[in-house]
């Protein structure tokens, strides 16, 4: 009897395994389920451990509501401290009101190159996770605070694998994440611009993980007034 | 009892392990295409060069054979002999009926005029068309396209697409190897068959996502596109015959992936003005100018939004979001979005595959074309709103993206994307074999079909 039960359990497990969807789809489902599980647990314990409520609506909206009509959903006002904070873009576009035009921004050279070096992301990820990159973010912040006449552009790039259209949008996500990190470290938000290039400007032209990793990056350009 | 349970269990186990996930049944379907016979051009007076006439004939052949309604019957000398004996005002109805051919087209040249006689076998009627050939192939191609659309309208009361234009981008390596911009991308326009291609923008920069504006008003822009000329990508409007373009949306940050409603009264796009890649909507005037402030229509924590596409009535939008994991296509109602200020409910409408991108809503409102990863390759799929079914339109090794419907809701244009090259293909849902319409070493992408015929 015991042997039969064990065999049945093993057989059931094998059946489920072989009858499952393809590996990629299964992993995708696990990730989706994980997202919902995390949200549920956070809601149950009554807090978001990495979120921060803003004290006033103006902190969230900033100067935006002059320019567009924003959504007022509560979950958009809850600012996840590092991974999903939304901070408005600078008020004036490059080339207007004394702001340098984009063509005037240049790649940092010399010693600055070691600070403003490219930073990389995981696949489908927009969060800086590398400890050294996070330290560099602090150094960039210190530089920008010491040089109040410096303007920074952050370019968001992706690898070649997803569609061109989706990658354009994903590039903005990466650039904005780094921008938020710098602003949270005290840099004036009106001096940092984001540009998304998606997969349009690769630096590595191979078709394997090493090239893809090189291309999933943010890249910096500077202008000193 | 125990033996019975074990028996049932092992039968179940056997069926789960060895059964296939999906049972495919091939059904024979009736060919929807109508047989038509196209004669060779009769050129008894030899006033026009035969090579030139062959080119004209090839244009008409392509137009008729790819309009999604007709299938040209293989030519034969016996049929051509019959046609040569028949004069312009009479055809042997019984002969063509016996051949199971529904329409017969006879072409004849006299001096510089091409006469086209179309015989409807069923109705025993003949229609005659006349056009003057200029021997300028570019101009004459346009005339033949107009002829084939007129022919389709007169015979089957259907709208043709041969006389329409397409917009697309051409991405190529910067010839100036010392320049910081390694790649450039400009907007091009061509006939729907890829011919008569001409460059429209000369920015020496990066231009993407051109879309025709579906209006005939003279004072309106003809098309919109995204340009990086100011550094950040912004949406511009311009006319076909002008070098000037104008920013359309006054909003900070990146502006990407524009879509315009069929009534040309609303523009949807993606912007990070609020700090995330969110979906925005902008009211649009008949002159192509923005009205009022844009409204943030959809945003979600930790999510990237992309690629909006309007329903024909302009009351709904489909778009891409990864808010639930991988990219999926969602549908929202935007009827009240200018007053609600709350995120509308997003309905998932693509469920079969995981990475679904670049939706395009058919002008008749019944279908959505999109790109989905299928066994590792992005293929074009169709979602049918009426049956709630999804089916795969394309096959083959290359990634396919950016499907865009023609006004007839039958034809789709898309681009392939592989490691070296990108080409444009047209396909229609009655003839599932795609036709490549571009060739060359540069990348052709983001095609957009003209929605109403330009003057």
XYZ file of C-alpha atoms in Angstrom:
680
model
C 0.000 0.000 0.000
C 2.757 2.428 1.021
C 4.723 1.563 -2.087
C 1.644 2.208 -4.198
C 1.096 5.604 -2.637
C 4.729 6.577 -3.183
C 4.554 5.458 -6.790
C 1.377 7.410 -7.339
C 2.899 10.577 -5.895
C 6.007 10.204 -8.040
C 3.891 9.504 -11.088
C 1.669 12.516 -10.419
C 4.687 14.758 -10.026
C 6.183 13.466 -13.269
C 2.892 13.940 -15.042
C 2.589 17.522 -13.885
C 6.189 18.233 -14.873
C 5.866 16.825 -18.377
C 2.421 18.271 -18.890
C 3.531 21.738 -17.937
C 4.010 24.590 -20.392
C 7.337 25.317 -21.925
C 10.082 26.303 -19.501
C 10.084 29.964 -20.497
C 6.339 30.352 -20.056
C 6.444 28.586 -16.682
C 9.178 30.898 -15.406
C 7.230 33.874 -16.650
C 4.168 32.704 -14.771
C 6.252 32.235 -11.635
C 7.531 35.795 -11.916
C 4.025 37.171 -12.450
C 2.705 35.193 -9.492
C 5.616 36.428 -7.416
C 4.763 40.038 -8.156
C 1.204 39.576 -6.982
C 2.289 37.580 -3.950
C 4.706 40.302 -2.906
C 2.062 42.968 -3.276
C -0.426 40.929 -1.267
C 1.996 40.269 1.563
C 2.979 43.921 1.703
C -0.670 44.929 1.834
C -1.388 42.374 4.583
C 1.342 43.652 6.864
C 0.194 47.186 6.159
C 3.374 48.587 4.783
C 5.583 48.735 1.772
C 9.031 48.155 3.180
C 10.689 50.016 0.345
C 8.037 52.669 -0.214
C 7.584 56.115 1.167
C 4.380 58.127 1.338
C 4.739 61.702 0.257
C 3.412 64.363 2.597
C 1.516 66.379 0.006
C 0.115 65.995 -3.461
C 2.405 68.752 -4.705
C 5.438 66.621 -3.809
C 4.146 64.024 -6.200
C 2.870 66.214 -8.969
C 5.623 68.783 -8.833
C 5.239 71.340 -11.592
C 3.595 68.776 -13.894
C -0.009 69.821 -13.601
C 0.764 72.993 -15.532
C 1.557 70.839 -18.526
C -0.671 67.785 -18.398
C -3.601 66.289 -16.546
C -2.168 63.557 -14.303
C -3.718 60.365 -13.021
C -4.622 60.530 -9.332
C -4.563 56.812 -8.416
C -3.259 56.101 -4.937
C -0.762 53.447 -6.009
C 0.917 55.941 -8.308
C 1.355 58.346 -5.397
C 3.055 55.686 -3.300
C 6.667 56.232 -4.230
C 8.820 53.129 -4.110
C 12.006 54.470 -2.682
C 14.558 53.250 -5.166
C 12.976 51.138 -7.852
C 9.963 53.022 -9.095
C 10.007 56.621 -7.971
C 8.507 58.967 -10.548
C 10.006 62.445 -10.693
C 8.967 64.965 -13.289
C 11.263 65.858 -16.128
C 13.004 69.265 -16.097
C 10.714 72.153 -16.845
C 12.637 73.509 -19.816
C 13.720 71.448 -22.789
C 17.335 71.454 -23.961
C 17.954 74.475 -26.144
C 15.377 76.657 -24.367
C 15.645 79.322 -21.657
C 19.403 79.163 -21.461
C 19.508 75.374 -21.193
C 22.218 73.939 -23.459
C 21.074 72.152 -26.572
C 21.603 68.420 -26.651
C 24.274 68.591 -29.325
C 26.381 70.578 -26.855
C 26.494 67.707 -24.389
C 29.667 65.662 -24.780
C 30.892 62.342 -23.530
C 33.007 62.918 -20.407
C 36.698 62.535 -21.039
C 39.832 62.077 -19.007
C 39.293 61.513 -15.304
C 35.597 62.153 -15.609
C 35.316 59.086 -17.780
C 36.014 56.886 -14.765
C 33.135 58.436 -12.831
C 30.613 58.792 -15.633
C 31.159 55.300 -16.943
C 28.439 53.136 -18.492
C 26.275 51.174 -16.072
C 24.542 47.939 -16.967
C 21.258 46.152 -16.294
C 19.867 42.665 -16.181
C 17.492 41.418 -18.886
C 14.086 43.175 -18.709
C 15.364 45.040 -15.649
C 15.580 48.767 -15.074
C 17.181 48.800 -11.625
C 20.858 49.335 -10.870
C 21.859 46.388 -8.694
C 25.628 46.370 -8.969
C 27.213 47.676 -5.772
C 30.032 49.445 -7.600
C 27.561 51.177 -9.876
C 25.653 52.412 -6.847
C 28.885 53.825 -5.440
C 29.510 55.545 -8.756
C 26.033 57.060 -8.549
C 27.122 58.704 -5.307
C 30.305 60.005 -6.932
C 28.343 61.393 -9.866
C 25.983 63.061 -7.424
C 28.864 64.639 -5.545
C 30.339 65.916 -8.788
C 27.054 67.408 -9.945
C 26.503 69.098 -6.577
C 30.025 70.545 -6.657
C 29.463 71.845 -10.195
C 26.117 73.659 -10.172
C 26.650 74.784 -13.767
C 26.954 71.250 -15.071
C 24.109 69.579 -16.951
C 23.829 65.851 -17.405
C 22.066 63.727 -19.984
C 21.406 60.059 -19.257
C 20.849 57.826 -22.273
C 18.885 54.602 -21.750
C 19.780 51.687 -24.027
C 18.666 48.082 -24.422
C 19.888 44.919 -26.099
C 18.588 43.722 -29.463
C 16.227 40.992 -28.391
C 12.865 42.626 -27.709
C 11.007 44.636 -30.336
C 12.303 48.057 -31.353
C 9.139 49.780 -30.125
C 9.055 48.231 -26.652
C 12.784 48.835 -26.260
C 12.278 52.546 -26.915
C 9.979 52.697 -23.896
C 12.180 50.447 -21.745
C 15.148 52.729 -22.407
C 13.303 55.624 -20.762
C 12.699 53.454 -17.720
C 16.391 52.754 -17.242
C 17.415 56.360 -17.776
C 14.754 57.620 -15.380
C 15.730 55.145 -12.677
C 19.311 56.454 -12.670
C 17.994 60.017 -12.757
C 15.914 59.321 -9.667
C 18.923 57.893 -7.834
C 20.897 61.062 -8.558
C 18.040 63.328 -7.498
C 17.592 61.392 -4.268
C 21.298 62.000 -3.656
C 20.647 65.713 -3.819
C 21.248 66.649 -7.475
C 18.970 69.369 -8.865
C 16.309 67.613 -10.974
C 16.304 70.473 -13.473
C 19.853 69.655 -14.556
C 19.361 66.035 -15.546
C 17.813 64.980 -18.848
C 16.898 61.513 -20.044
C 16.970 60.202 -23.579
C 15.871 56.767 -24.687
C 17.497 55.124 -27.675
C 16.124 51.655 -27.120
C 18.217 49.255 -29.144
C 19.049 51.787 -31.848
C 22.621 52.567 -30.731
C 24.390 49.385 -29.701
C 28.016 49.516 -28.615
C 28.516 45.783 -29.061
C 27.382 44.128 -32.278
C 27.494 40.470 -31.319
C 24.420 38.311 -30.844
C 25.154 36.591 -27.550
C 24.916 37.399 -23.861
C 28.229 39.283 -23.632
C 27.183 41.751 -26.331
C 23.646 41.995 -24.957
C 24.982 42.801 -21.506
C 27.170 45.593 -22.922
C 24.177 47.120 -24.673
C 21.801 47.061 -21.674
C 23.212 50.264 -20.255
C 22.917 53.910 -19.412
C 25.435 56.275 -20.875
C 26.243 59.832 -19.786
C 26.949 63.126 -21.492
C 27.937 66.353 -19.785
C 27.780 70.023 -20.442
C 29.459 72.728 -18.383
C 28.017 76.202 -18.722
C -11.071 -1.228 -5.109
C -7.358 -0.476 -4.672
C -6.577 -2.224 -7.932
C -9.258 -0.184 -9.661
C -7.799 3.087 -8.295
C -4.302 2.093 -9.401
C -5.603 1.170 -12.864
C -7.392 4.508 -13.302
C -4.367 6.386 -12.026
C -1.945 4.765 -14.446
C -4.282 5.342 -17.389
C -4.397 9.010 -16.401
C -0.602 9.126 -16.051
C -0.118 7.464 -19.421
C -2.430 9.929 -21.181
C -0.806 12.992 -19.581
C 2.736 11.936 -20.420
C 2.211 10.806 -23.966
C -0.552 13.020 -25.224
C 0.370 16.131 -27.152
C -0.485 19.499 -25.650
C -2.519 20.544 -28.584
C -4.484 18.618 -31.175
C -4.171 20.237 -34.580
C -6.816 19.392 -37.103
C -6.362 20.544 -40.660
C -9.618 21.613 -42.199
C -10.050 22.057 -45.868
C -11.268 25.563 -46.530
C -12.810 27.084 -49.595
C -10.385 29.299 -51.513
C -11.813 32.816 -51.163
C -10.000 34.117 -54.258
C -11.850 34.626 -57.522
C -10.153 33.354 -60.686
C -9.432 36.065 -63.213
C -7.635 35.831 -66.524
C -5.232 38.585 -67.607
C -4.186 38.547 -71.225
C -0.829 39.672 -72.501
C -0.818 43.163 -73.962
C -1.861 43.168 -77.585
C 0.461 45.585 -79.396
C -0.248 45.158 -83.069
C 1.039 48.557 -84.145
C 4.324 48.248 -82.161
C 4.264 51.925 -81.340
C 5.321 51.267 -77.772
C 8.405 49.347 -76.808
C 7.542 45.763 -75.891
C 9.921 45.768 -72.917
C 8.146 48.802 -71.566
C 4.760 47.205 -72.066
C 5.996 44.134 -70.226
C 6.823 46.337 -67.219
C 3.380 47.916 -67.339
C 1.830 44.487 -67.569
C 3.856 43.280 -64.568
C 2.566 46.172 -62.467
C -1.040 45.365 -63.304
C -0.424 41.657 -62.759
C 1.031 42.322 -59.286
C -1.823 44.654 -58.343
C -4.560 42.242 -59.374
C -2.861 39.148 -58.030
C -2.234 40.694 -54.601
C -5.419 42.645 -54.006
C -6.760 39.878 -51.768
C -9.799 39.112 -53.949
C -8.518 37.812 -57.254
C -6.153 35.061 -58.244
C -4.794 35.322 -61.768
C -5.366 32.150 -63.716
C -2.162 30.755 -65.239
C -1.786 32.105 -68.745
C -1.967 29.794 -71.690
C -1.540 30.305 -75.396
C -4.917 28.723 -76.096
C -6.699 31.286 -73.963
C -4.682 34.117 -75.476
C -5.652 32.882 -78.942
C -9.312 32.899 -77.952
C -8.911 36.441 -76.648
C -7.124 37.621 -79.753
C -10.043 36.422 -81.875
C -12.592 38.103 -79.662
C -13.186 41.723 -80.426
C -13.530 44.385 -77.786
C -17.271 44.238 -77.495
C -17.914 40.546 -77.318
C -16.498 37.663 -75.365
C -17.285 33.947 -75.547
C -19.162 33.576 -72.289
C -19.534 29.780 -72.506
C -15.843 29.270 -73.133
C -14.833 31.195 -70.050
C -17.559 29.593 -67.972
C -16.230 26.171 -68.948
C -12.763 27.319 -67.858
C -14.263 28.313 -64.476
C -12.920 31.812 -64.896
C -15.113 34.572 -63.513
C -13.476 37.641 -65.048
C -11.388 38.184 -68.145
C -9.135 41.181 -68.714
C -7.971 41.985 -72.185
C -5.226 44.569 -72.735
C -4.683 46.354 -76.003
C -2.412 49.223 -76.984
C -3.222 51.694 -79.762
C -0.708 54.485 -80.264
C 0.035 55.701 -76.718
C -3.219 54.505 -75.183
C -3.757 51.379 -73.148
C -7.272 49.971 -73.486
C -8.442 47.573 -70.823
C -11.575 45.487 -71.382
C -12.958 43.672 -68.366
C -15.503 40.957 -69.056
C -17.687 39.721 -66.220
C -18.560 36.144 -67.161
C -21.453 35.861 -64.724
C -23.114 39.143 -65.687
C -22.072 38.993 -69.346
C -20.966 42.620 -69.072
C -17.936 44.429 -70.441
C -16.333 47.515 -68.957
C -13.785 49.533 -70.839
C -10.974 51.645 -69.433
C -8.584 53.897 -71.260
C -5.395 55.530 -70.095
C -2.556 57.336 -71.821
C 0.905 55.921 -71.307
C 3.676 58.494 -71.015
C 6.590 55.998 -71.105
C 7.667 57.529 -67.790
C 7.488 54.366 -65.733
C 7.109 56.197 -62.400
C 4.083 58.109 -63.600
C 2.591 55.189 -65.511
C 2.910 52.897 -62.493
C 0.638 55.278 -60.596
C -1.886 55.179 -63.428
C -1.892 51.390 -63.443
C -2.368 51.331 -59.660
C -5.365 53.651 -60.037
C -6.692 51.435 -62.831
C -6.457 48.251 -60.778
C -8.238 49.892 -57.827
C -10.978 51.138 -60.147
C -11.298 47.718 -61.683
C -11.727 46.139 -58.238
C -14.309 48.712 -57.237
C -16.307 48.255 -60.424
C -16.255 44.452 -60.379
C -16.528 43.546 -56.705
C -17.462 46.898 -55.093
C -14.346 46.585 -52.914
C -11.803 49.227 -51.924
C -8.368 48.568 -53.354
C -4.997 49.491 -51.876
C -2.826 49.664 -54.971
C -2.962 53.447 -55.282
C -2.016 54.094 -51.649
C 1.371 55.064 -50.292
C 3.325 53.716 -47.383
C 5.689 55.500 -45.019
C 8.633 53.808 -43.369
C 12.052 54.520 -41.954
C 15.387 53.651 -43.479
C 18.181 53.087 -40.983
C 21.720 53.063 -42.321
C 25.318 53.537 -41.258
C 26.440 57.148 -41.265
C 28.693 57.602 -44.299
C 30.769 59.982 -42.186
C 32.741 57.429 -40.216
C 34.150 60.134 -37.935
C 30.746 61.399 -36.810
C 29.500 60.630 -33.312
C 26.218 59.351 -34.769
C 27.066 55.920 -36.096
C 23.597 55.278 -37.480
C 21.077 57.575 -39.122
C 17.386 57.021 -39.761
C 15.215 58.983 -42.205
C 11.589 58.823 -43.326
C 10.790 57.455 -46.783
C 7.614 57.042 -48.769
C 6.826 54.626 -51.577
C 3.950 53.065 -53.461
C 2.391 50.128 -51.639
C 4.497 47.715 -53.720
C 7.736 49.339 -52.599
C 8.345 51.130 -55.909
C 8.704 54.877 -56.509
C 10.479 55.178 -53.170
C 11.641 58.636 -52.174
C 13.229 60.159 -49.103
C 11.090 62.687 -47.229
C 13.320 63.835 -44.362
C 16.914 65.000 -44.586
C 17.665 65.569 -40.945
C 21.009 63.776 -40.920
C 19.786 62.500 -37.589
C 17.408 59.900 -36.204
C 13.744 59.816 -37.256
C 11.406 56.941 -36.419
C 7.708 55.945 -36.236
C 6.162 57.882 -39.108
C 2.372 57.753 -39.280
C 0.031 59.172 -41.894
C -2.630 61.516 -40.618
C -5.984 60.212 -41.878
C -7.401 63.435 -43.222
C -7.572 65.122 -46.575
C -7.636 68.668 -45.308
C -5.085 70.818 -47.084
C -4.151 72.825 -44.027
C -3.314 69.721 -41.997
C -0.021 67.929 -41.700
C 0.247 64.836 -43.853
C 2.186 62.799 -41.367
C 3.732 62.719 -37.909
C 7.045 61.243 -36.887
C 9.444 61.088 -33.957
C 12.724 62.946 -34.351
C 15.821 63.142 -32.176
C 16.971 66.411 -33.757
C 16.461 68.322 -30.493
C 18.292 65.626 -28.529
C 15.288 64.068 -26.823
C 12.800 62.260 -29.082
C 9.822 64.513 -29.855
C 6.776 64.185 -32.107
C 6.719 66.438 -35.160
C 4.176 67.067 -37.896
C 4.967 67.942 -41.459
C 3.597 67.961 -44.980
C 4.871 65.852 -47.825
C 6.171 68.686 -49.937
C 7.709 70.918 -47.307
C 11.000 70.837 -45.455
C 9.438 72.426 -42.392
C 8.166 70.440 -39.472
C 6.562 71.525 -36.253
C 6.451 70.049 -32.764
C 2.983 68.715 -32.155
C 2.919 68.109 -28.398
C 4.166 70.592 -25.863
C 5.309 68.259 -23.104
C 8.663 67.821 -21.400
C 10.694 64.635 -21.607
C 10.757 61.880 -24.207
C 7.823 61.495 -26.627
C 7.625 58.137 -28.396
C 5.447 55.757 -30.392
C 2.630 58.056 -31.591
C -0.717 56.750 -32.811
C -3.551 58.799 -34.262
C -7.275 58.072 -34.288
C -9.074 57.455 -37.594
C -10.939 60.742 -37.209
C -7.581 62.469 -36.597
C -8.997 64.064 -33.445
C -6.806 62.322 -30.848
C -3.133 61.480 -30.573
C -1.831 58.773 -28.229
C 1.840 58.467 -27.351
C 4.310 57.345 -24.713
C 6.079 59.931 -22.570
C 8.218 59.988 -19.440
C 7.088 63.522 -18.588
C 5.900 62.209 -15.212
C 8.996 60.074 -14.667
C 7.722 56.747 -16.047
C 7.068 55.591 -19.649
C 3.328 56.261 -19.495
C 0.486 56.421 -21.990
C -0.716 59.929 -22.804
C -3.559 61.275 -24.918
C -3.748 64.613 -26.701
C -6.742 66.162 -28.448
C -6.008 67.158 -32.001
C -7.598 69.741 -34.299
C -8.488 69.273 -37.956
C -5.454 71.407 -38.762
C -3.160 69.028 -36.929
C -2.678 71.206 -33.871
C -2.880 70.104 -30.265
C -5.909 71.276 -28.277
C -5.544 71.749 -24.546
C -3.290 69.787 -22.225
C -2.353 66.172 -22.800
C -3.784 63.745 -20.264
C -1.932 60.920 -18.571
C -4.127 57.936 -19.452
C -2.291 54.919 -18.106
C 0.521 54.344 -15.669
C 1.278 51.480 -13.331
C 3.907 50.888 -10.647
C 7.080 49.313 -12.001
C 5.560 49.095 -15.492
C 6.599 50.146 -18.975
C 3.873 51.119 -21.421
C 4.321 51.173 -25.224
C 2.705 51.136 -28.687
C -0.846 52.499 -28.446
C -3.389 51.814 -31.208
C -6.898 53.317 -31.496
C -10.175 51.550 -32.153
C -11.852 52.896 -35.326
C -14.379 54.908 -33.291
C -11.592 56.434 -31.206
C -13.194 55.368 -27.919
C -10.777 52.586 -27.010
C -7.053 52.047 -27.043
C -4.939 48.945 -27.114
C -1.395 49.236 -25.855
C 1.520 47.198 -24.575
C 2.386 46.946 -20.893
C 4.630 44.715 -18.816
C 2.731 45.505 -15.612
C 1.996 41.831 -15.023
C 5.345 40.385 -16.010
C 6.129 40.107 -19.713
C 4.758 42.362 -22.453
C 1.064 41.824 -23.066
C -1.558 43.785 -24.931
C -4.332 45.463 -22.990
C -7.483 47.345 -23.928
C -8.832 50.399 -22.152
C -11.863 52.582 -22.620
C -10.826 56.212 -23.092
C -14.245 57.772 -23.494
C -14.006 59.668 -20.202
C -10.264 59.888 -19.801
C -10.173 63.667 -20.200
C -12.279 64.068 -17.068
C -11.801 60.925 -14.976
C -8.194 61.331 -13.751
C -8.295 57.693 -12.623
C -6.560 54.828 -14.348
C -9.097 52.938 -16.496
C -9.496 49.195 -16.125
C -7.114 47.430 -18.487
C -8.458 44.251 -20.082
C -5.937 41.663 -21.207
C -6.734 40.654 -24.770
C -3.754 38.582 -25.864
C -3.501 35.391 -23.870
C -1.949 32.738 -26.051
C 1.619 34.045 -26.119
C 3.808 35.884 -23.668
C 5.761 38.638 -25.401
C 3.098 40.499 -27.372
C 3.958 43.890 -28.849
C 3.075 46.506 -31.494
C -0.708 46.128 -31.759
C -2.531 47.565 -34.770
C -6.349 47.807 -34.796
C -7.990 47.119 -38.143
C -10.020 50.042 -39.571
C -13.199 47.928 -39.589
C -12.703 47.284 -35.874
C -12.883 43.501 -36.061
C -9.262 42.479 -35.652
C -5.988 43.333 -34.013
C -2.667 42.507 -35.618
C 0.351 42.252 -33.341
C 3.755 40.651 -32.991
C 4.193 37.736 -30.560
C 7.132 35.532 -29.707
C 6.332 32.085 -31.072
C 8.848 29.285 -30.551
C 11.530 31.901 -30.095
C 10.690 33.968 -33.181
C 8.418 37.011 -33.335
C 5.545 36.303 -35.706
C 2.505 38.332 -36.709
C -0.689 37.179 -35.031
C -4.301 38.225 -35.436
C -6.726 38.642 -32.572
C -10.374 38.510 -33.655
C -12.583 40.712 -31.461
C -15.740 38.964 -32.634
C -14.634 35.405 -31.837
C -12.054 36.199 -29.110
C -9.616 33.930 -30.950
C -5.942 34.448 -31.749
C -4.301 32.886 -34.774
C -0.867 32.979 -36.297
C -0.624 34.808 -39.618
C 3.046 34.451 -40.519
C 5.616 31.685 -40.291
C 9.288 31.453 -41.105
C 12.634 32.195 -39.545
C 12.848 35.983 -39.346
C 11.468 38.156 -36.557
C 8.476 40.180 -37.697
C 7.291 43.401 -36.071
C 5.276 46.577 -36.466
C 2.237 45.281 -38.346
C 0.049 48.030 -39.775
C -3.353 47.578 -41.425
C -4.323 48.980 -44.795
C -7.672 50.829 -45.021
C -9.330 47.719 -46.507
C -8.791 45.786 -43.222
C -7.511 42.927 -45.369
C -3.864 43.783 -46.010
C -1.116 44.194 -43.451
C 2.376 45.572 -43.888
C 5.164 44.692 -41.451
C 8.930 44.616 -41.237
C 11.240 41.720 -40.577
C 14.204 42.134 -38.351
C 17.209 39.877 -38.333
C 20.840 40.314 -37.445
C 21.763 42.154 -40.628
C 18.740 43.478 -42.390
C 15.102 44.533 -42.166
C 12.684 44.365 -45.074
C 9.051 45.249 -45.629
C 6.415 42.646 -46.485
C 2.745 42.865 -47.343
C 0.304 40.063 -46.656
C -3.451 39.770 -46.739
C -5.615 37.440 -44.727
C -7.043 35.820 -47.879
C -3.618 35.023 -49.324
C -1.299 33.944 -46.535
C 1.925 34.088 -48.516
C 3.704 37.370 -47.660
C 5.221 39.361 -50.483
C 8.518 41.152 -49.965
C 8.359 44.672 -51.334
C 11.776 46.081 -50.431
C 15.322 44.930 -50.919
C 18.781 46.219 -50.136
C 21.363 46.562 -47.427
C 19.649 49.178 -45.276
C 17.024 48.512 -42.615
C 13.421 49.357 -43.511
C 11.145 49.526 -40.482
C 8.042 51.062 -38.871
C 5.780 50.950 -41.926
C 2.588 52.968 -41.930
C -0.186 52.683 -44.490
C -1.875 55.738 -45.970
C -5.415 55.860 -44.604
C -6.952 58.217 -47.132
C -5.655 58.882 -50.572
C -3.410 61.903 -50.855
C -4.212 64.447 -53.559
